[in-house]
Coordinates of N, CA, C and O in Angstrom, one line a residue:
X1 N -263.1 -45.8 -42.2 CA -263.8 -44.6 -42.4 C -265.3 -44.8 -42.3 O -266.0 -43.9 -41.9
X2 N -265.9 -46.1 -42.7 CA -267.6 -46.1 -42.6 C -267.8 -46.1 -41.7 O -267.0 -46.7 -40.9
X3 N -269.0 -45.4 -41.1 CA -270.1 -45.4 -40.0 C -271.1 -46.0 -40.4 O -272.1 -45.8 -39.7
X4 N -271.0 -46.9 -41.6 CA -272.8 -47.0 -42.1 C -273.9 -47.4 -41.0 O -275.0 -47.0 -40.7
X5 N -272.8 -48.7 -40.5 CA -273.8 -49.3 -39.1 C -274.3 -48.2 -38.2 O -275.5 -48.0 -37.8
X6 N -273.1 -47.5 -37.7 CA -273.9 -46.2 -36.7 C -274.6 -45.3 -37.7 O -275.8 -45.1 -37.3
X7 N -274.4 -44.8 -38.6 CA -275.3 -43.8 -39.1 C -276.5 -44.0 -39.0 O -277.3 -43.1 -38.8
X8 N -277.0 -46.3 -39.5 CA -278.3 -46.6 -39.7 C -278.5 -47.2 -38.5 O -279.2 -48.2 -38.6
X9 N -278.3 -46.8 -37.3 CA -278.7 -47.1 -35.8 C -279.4 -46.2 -35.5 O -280.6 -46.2 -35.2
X10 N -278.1 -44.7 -35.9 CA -279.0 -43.4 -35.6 C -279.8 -43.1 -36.6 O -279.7 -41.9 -37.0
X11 N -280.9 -43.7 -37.2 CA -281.3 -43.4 -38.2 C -282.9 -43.9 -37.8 O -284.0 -43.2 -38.1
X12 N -282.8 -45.4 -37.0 CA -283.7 -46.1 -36.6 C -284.0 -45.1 -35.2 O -285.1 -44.7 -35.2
X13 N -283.3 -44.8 -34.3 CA -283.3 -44.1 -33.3 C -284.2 -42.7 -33.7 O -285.2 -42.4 -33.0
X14 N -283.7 -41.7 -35.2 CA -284.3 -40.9 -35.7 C -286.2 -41.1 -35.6 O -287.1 -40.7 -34.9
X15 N -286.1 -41.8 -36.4 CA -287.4 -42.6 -36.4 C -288.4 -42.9 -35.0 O -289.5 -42.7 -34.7
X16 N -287.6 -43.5 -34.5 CA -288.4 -43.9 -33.2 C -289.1 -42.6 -32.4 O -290.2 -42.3 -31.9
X17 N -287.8 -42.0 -32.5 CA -288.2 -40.4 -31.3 C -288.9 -39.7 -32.3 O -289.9 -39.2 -31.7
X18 N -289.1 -39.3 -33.6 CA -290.4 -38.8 -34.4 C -291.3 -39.1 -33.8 O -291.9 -38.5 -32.9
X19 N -291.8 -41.0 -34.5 CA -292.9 -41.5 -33.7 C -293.5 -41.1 -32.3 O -294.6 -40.7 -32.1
X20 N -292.4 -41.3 -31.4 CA -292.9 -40.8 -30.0 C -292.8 -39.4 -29.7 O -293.1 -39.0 -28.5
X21 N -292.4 -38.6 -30.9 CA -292.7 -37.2 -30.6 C -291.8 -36.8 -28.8 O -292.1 -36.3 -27.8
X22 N -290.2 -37.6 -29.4 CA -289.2 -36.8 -27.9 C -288.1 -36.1 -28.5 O -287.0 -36.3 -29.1
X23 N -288.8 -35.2 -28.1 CA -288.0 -33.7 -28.4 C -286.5 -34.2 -27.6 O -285.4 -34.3 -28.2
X24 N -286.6 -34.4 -26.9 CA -284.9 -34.8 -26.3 C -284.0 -35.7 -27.2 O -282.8 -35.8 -27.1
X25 N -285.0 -36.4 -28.1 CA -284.0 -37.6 -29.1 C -283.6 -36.0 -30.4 O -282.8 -36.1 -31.2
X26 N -284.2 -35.1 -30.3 CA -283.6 -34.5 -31.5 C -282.7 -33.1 -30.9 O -282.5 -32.1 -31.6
X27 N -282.3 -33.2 -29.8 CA -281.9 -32.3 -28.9 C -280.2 -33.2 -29.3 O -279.1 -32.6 -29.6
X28 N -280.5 -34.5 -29.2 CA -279.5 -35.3 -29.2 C -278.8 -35.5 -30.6 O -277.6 -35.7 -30.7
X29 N -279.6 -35.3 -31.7 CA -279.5 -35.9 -33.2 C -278.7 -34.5 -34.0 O -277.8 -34.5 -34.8
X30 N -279.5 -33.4 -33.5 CA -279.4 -32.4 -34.5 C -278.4 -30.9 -34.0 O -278.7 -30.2 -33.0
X31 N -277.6 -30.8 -34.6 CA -277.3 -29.2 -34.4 C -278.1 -27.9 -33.8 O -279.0 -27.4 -34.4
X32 N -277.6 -27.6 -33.0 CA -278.4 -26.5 -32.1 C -278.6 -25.6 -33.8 O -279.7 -25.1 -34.1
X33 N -277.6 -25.4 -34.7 CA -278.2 -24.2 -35.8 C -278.6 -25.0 -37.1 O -278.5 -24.6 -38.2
X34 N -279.1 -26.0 -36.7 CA -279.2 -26.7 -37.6 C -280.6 -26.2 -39.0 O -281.6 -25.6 -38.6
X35 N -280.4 -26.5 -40.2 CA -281.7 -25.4 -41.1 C -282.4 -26.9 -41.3 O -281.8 -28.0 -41.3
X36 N -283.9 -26.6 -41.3 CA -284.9 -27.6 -41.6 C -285.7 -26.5 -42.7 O -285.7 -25.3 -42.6
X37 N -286.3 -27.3 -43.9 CA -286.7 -26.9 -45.3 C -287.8 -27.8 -45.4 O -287.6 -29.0 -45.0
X38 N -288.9 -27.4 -45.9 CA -290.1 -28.1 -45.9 C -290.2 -28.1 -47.7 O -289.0 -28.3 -47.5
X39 N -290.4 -28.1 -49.1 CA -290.7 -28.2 -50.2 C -292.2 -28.1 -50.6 O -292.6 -29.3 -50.7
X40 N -293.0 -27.4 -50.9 CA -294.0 -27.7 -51.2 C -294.3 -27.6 -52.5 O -293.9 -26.8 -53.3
X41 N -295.1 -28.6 -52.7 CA -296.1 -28.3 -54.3 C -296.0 -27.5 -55.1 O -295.7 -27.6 -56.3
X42 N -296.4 -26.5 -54.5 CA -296.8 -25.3 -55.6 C -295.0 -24.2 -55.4 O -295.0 -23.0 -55.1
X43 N -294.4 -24.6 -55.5 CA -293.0 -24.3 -54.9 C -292.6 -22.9 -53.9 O -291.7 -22.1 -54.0
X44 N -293.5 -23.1 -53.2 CA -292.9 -22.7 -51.5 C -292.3 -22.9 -51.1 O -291.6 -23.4 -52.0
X45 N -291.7 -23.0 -50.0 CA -291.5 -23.6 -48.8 C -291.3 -23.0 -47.4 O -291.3 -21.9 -46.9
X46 N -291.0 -24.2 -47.0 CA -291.5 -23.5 -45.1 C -289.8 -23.9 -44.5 O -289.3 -25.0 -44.7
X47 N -289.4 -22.9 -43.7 CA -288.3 -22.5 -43.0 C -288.3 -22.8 -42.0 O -289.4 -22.6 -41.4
X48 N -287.4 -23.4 -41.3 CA -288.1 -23.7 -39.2 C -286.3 -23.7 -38.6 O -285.2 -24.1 -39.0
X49 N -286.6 -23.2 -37.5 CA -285.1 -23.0 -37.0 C -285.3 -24.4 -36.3 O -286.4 -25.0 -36.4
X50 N -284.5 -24.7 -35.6 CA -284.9 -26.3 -34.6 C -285.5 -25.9 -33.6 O -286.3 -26.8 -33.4
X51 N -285.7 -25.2 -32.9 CA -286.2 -25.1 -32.0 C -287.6 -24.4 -32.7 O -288.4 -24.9 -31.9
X52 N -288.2 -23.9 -33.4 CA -289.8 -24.2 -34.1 C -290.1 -25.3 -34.4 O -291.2 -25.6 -34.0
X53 N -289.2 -26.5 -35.4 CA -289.4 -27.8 -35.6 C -289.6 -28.2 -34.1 O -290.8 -28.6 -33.9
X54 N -288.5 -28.3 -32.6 CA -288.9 -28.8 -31.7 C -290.5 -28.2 -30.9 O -291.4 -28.9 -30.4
X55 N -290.3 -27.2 -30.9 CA -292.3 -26.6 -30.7 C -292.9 -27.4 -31.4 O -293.8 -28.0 -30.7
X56 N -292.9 -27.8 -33.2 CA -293.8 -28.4 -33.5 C -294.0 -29.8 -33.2 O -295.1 -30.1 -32.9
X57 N -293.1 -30.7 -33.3 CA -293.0 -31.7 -32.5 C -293.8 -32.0 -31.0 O -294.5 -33.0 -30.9
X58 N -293.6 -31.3 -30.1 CA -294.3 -31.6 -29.0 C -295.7 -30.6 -29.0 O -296.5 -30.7 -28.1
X59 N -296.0 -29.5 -30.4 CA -297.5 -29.9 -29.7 C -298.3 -30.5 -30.4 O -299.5 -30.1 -30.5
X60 N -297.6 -31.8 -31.0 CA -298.8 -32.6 -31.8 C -298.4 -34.0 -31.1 O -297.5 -34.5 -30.6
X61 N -299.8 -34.4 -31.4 CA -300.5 -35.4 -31.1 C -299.2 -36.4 -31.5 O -298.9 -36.3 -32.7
X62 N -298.4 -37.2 -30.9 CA -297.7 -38.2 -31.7 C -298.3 -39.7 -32.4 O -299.4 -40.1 -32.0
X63 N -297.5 -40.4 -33.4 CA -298.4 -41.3 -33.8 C -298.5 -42.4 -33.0 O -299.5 -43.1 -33.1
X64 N -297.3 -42.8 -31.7 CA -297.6 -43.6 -31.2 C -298.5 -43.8 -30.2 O -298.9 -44.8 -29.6
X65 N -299.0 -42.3 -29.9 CA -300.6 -41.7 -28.9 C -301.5 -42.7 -29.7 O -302.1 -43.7 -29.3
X66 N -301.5 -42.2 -30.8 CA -302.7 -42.5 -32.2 C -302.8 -43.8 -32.4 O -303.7 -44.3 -33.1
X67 N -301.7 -44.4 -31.7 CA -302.3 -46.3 -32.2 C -301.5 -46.6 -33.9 O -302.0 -47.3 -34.7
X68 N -300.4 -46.0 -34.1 CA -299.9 -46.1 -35.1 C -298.5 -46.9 -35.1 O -297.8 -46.9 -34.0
X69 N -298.0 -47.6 -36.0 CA -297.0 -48.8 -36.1 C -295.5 -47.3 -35.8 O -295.7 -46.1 -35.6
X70 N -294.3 -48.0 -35.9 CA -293.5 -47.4 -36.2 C -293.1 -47.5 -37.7 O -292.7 -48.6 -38.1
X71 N -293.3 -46.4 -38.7 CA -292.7 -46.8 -40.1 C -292.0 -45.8 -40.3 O -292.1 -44.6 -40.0
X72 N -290.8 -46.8 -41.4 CA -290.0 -45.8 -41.9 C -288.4 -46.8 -42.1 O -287.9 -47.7 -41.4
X73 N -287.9 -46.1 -43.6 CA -286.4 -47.3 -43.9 C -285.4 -46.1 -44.2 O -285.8 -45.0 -44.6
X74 N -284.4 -46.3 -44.1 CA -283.3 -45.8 -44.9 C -283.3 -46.2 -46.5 O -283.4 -47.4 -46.8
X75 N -283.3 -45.6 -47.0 CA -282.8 -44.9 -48.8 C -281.4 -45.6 -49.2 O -280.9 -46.5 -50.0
X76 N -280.9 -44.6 -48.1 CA -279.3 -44.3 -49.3 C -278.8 -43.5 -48.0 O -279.2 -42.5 -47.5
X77 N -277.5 -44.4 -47.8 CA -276.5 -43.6 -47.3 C -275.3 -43.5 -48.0 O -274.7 -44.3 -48.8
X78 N -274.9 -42.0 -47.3 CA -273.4 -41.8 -48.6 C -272.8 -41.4 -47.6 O -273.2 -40.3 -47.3
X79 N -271.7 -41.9 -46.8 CA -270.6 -41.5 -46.5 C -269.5 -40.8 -47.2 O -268.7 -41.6 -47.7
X80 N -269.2 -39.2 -47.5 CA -268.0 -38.8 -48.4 C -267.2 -39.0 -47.6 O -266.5 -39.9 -48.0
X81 N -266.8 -38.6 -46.7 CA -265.8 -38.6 -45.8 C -265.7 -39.0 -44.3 O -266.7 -39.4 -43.7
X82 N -264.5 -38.8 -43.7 CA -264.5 -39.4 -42.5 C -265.8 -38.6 -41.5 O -266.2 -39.2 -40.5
X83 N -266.2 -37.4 -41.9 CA -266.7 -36.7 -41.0 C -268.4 -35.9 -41.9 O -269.3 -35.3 -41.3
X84 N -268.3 -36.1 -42.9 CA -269.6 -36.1 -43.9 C -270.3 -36.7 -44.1 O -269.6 -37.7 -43.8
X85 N -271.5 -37.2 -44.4 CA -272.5 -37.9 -44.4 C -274.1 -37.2 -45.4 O -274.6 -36.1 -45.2
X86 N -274.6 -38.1 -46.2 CA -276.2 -37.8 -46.5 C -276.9 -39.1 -46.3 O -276.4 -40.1 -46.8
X87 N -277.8 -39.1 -45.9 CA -278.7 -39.7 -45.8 C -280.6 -39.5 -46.2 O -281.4 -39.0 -45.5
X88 N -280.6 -40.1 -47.2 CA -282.1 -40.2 -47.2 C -283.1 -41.2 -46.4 O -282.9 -42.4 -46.3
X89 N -284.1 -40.7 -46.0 CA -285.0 -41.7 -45.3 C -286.6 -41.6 -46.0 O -286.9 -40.5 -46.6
X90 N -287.3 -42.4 -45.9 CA -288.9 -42.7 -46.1 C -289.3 -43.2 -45.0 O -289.1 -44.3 -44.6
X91 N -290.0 -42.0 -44.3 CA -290.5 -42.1 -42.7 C -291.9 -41.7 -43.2 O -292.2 -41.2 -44.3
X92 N -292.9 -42.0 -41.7 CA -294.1 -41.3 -41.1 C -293.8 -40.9 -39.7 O -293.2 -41.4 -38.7
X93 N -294.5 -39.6 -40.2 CA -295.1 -39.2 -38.7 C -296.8 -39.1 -39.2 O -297.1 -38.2 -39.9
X94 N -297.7 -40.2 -38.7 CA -299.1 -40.7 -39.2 C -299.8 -39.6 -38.6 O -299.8 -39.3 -37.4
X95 N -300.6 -39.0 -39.6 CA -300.7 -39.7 -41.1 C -299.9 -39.3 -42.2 O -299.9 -39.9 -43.3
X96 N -299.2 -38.5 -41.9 CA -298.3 -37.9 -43.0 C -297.1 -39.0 -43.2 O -296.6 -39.7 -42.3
X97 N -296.5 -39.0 -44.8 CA -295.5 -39.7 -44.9 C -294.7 -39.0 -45.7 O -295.1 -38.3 -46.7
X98 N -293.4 -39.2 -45.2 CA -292.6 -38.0 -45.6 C -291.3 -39.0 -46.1 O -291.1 -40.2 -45.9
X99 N -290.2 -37.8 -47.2 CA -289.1 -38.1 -48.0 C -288.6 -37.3 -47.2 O -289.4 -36.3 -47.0
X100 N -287.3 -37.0 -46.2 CA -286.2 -36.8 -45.4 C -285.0 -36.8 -46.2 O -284.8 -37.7 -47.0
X101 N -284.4 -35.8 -46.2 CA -282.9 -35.9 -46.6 C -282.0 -35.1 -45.9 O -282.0 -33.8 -45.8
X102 N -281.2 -36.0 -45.3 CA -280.2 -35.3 -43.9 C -278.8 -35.1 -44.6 O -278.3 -35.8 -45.5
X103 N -278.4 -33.9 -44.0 CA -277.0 -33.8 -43.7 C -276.6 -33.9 -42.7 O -277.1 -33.3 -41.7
X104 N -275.5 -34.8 -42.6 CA -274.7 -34.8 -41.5 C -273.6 -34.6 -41.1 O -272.8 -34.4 -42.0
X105 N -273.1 -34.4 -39.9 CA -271.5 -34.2 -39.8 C -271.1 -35.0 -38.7 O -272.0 -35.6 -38.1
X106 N -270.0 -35.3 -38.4 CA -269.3 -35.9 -37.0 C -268.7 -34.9 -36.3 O -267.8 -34.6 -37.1
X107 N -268.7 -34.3 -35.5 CA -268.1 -33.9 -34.8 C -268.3 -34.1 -33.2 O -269.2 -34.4 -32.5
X108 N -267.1 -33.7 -32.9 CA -266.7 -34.3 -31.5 C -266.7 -35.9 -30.9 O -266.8 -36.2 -29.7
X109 N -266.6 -36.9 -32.4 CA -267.0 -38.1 -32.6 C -268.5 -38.5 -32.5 O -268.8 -39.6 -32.5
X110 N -269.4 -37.3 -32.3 CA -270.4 -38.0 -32.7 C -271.4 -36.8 -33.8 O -271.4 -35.6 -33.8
X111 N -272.4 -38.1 -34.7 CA -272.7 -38.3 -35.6 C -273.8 -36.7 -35.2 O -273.9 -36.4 -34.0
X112 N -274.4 -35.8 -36.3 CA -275.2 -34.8 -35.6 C -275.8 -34.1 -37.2 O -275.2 -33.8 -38.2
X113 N -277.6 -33.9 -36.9 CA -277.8 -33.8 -38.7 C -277.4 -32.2 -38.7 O -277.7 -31.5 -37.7
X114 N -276.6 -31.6 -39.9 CA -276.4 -30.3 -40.1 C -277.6 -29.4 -40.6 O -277.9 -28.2 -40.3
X115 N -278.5 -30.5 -41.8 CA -279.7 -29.9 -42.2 C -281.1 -31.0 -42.8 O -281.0 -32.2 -43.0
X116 N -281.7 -30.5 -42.9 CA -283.2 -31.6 -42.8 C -284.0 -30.7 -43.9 O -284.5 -29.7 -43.6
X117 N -283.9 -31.3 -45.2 CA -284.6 -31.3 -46.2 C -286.0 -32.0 -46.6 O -285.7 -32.5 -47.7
X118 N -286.9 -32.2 -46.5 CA -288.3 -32.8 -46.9 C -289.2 -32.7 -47.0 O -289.7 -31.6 -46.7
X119 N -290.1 -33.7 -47.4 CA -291.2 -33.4 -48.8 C -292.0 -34.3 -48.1 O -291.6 -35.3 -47.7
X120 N -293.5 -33.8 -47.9 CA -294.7 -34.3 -47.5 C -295.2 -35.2 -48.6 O -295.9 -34.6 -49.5
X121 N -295.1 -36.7 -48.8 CA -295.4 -37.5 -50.1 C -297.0 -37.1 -49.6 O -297.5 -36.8 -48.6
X122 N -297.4 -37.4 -50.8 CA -299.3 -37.4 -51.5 C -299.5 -38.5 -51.7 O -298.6 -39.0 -52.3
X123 N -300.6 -39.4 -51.6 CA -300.9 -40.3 -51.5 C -302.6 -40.3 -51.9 O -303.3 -39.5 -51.2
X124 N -303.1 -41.1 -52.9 CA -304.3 -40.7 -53.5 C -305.3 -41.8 -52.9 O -304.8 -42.9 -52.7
X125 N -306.3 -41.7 -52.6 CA -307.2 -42.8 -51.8 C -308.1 -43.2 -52.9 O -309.1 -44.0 -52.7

């Protein structure tokens, strides 16, 4: 039943295509209806269907334009079942660093996030 290794392949892969800001690695990753939730501070938050998350993605500057490393680790993966999945990540897209928390599903044998949860960490200078 584990996928851990594939889950944390696609997870590095997750990462990479952030960094490089390619909308095609999240064309690949995520459910066409997939819900993205932003958390804010003052307890808002911001709504994005994937295809606004993918607009926002390509019209920003990516970090690896910017001269920025690739960062970011996996948390915690929980495989419930053969076909369920959560995963947490601590990623950047620089300068912002962010808390990620995916749902996933398998279908059609492959791995695909259902929803994208996360939180813009603050960081004090």
């Amino acid at each position: 039943m584990a996928d851990i290794a594939t889950l944390e392949a696609m997870m590095q892969d997750y990462m990479i295509g952030l960094h490089e800001g390619d909308v095609a690695a999240i064309d690949k990753q995520f459910l066409p209806e997939c819900d993205l939730c932003c958390a804010n501070d003052d307890g808002t938050y911001i709504h994005m269907t994937l295809q606004q998350y993918k607009d926002l993605v390509a019209g920003r500057k990516c970090p690896k334009e910017q001269g920025y490393p690739v960062y970011g680790h996996v948390v915690h993966i929980d495989q419930s079942g053969p076909n369920t999945a959560f995963v947490k990540i601590d990623c950047a897209v620089q300068p912002k660093y962010f808390i990620d928390y995916l749902s996933l599903i398998k279908t059609n044998g492959e791995w695909k996030i259902a929803s994208k949860v996360y939180y813009v960490k603050k960081y004090e200078e």
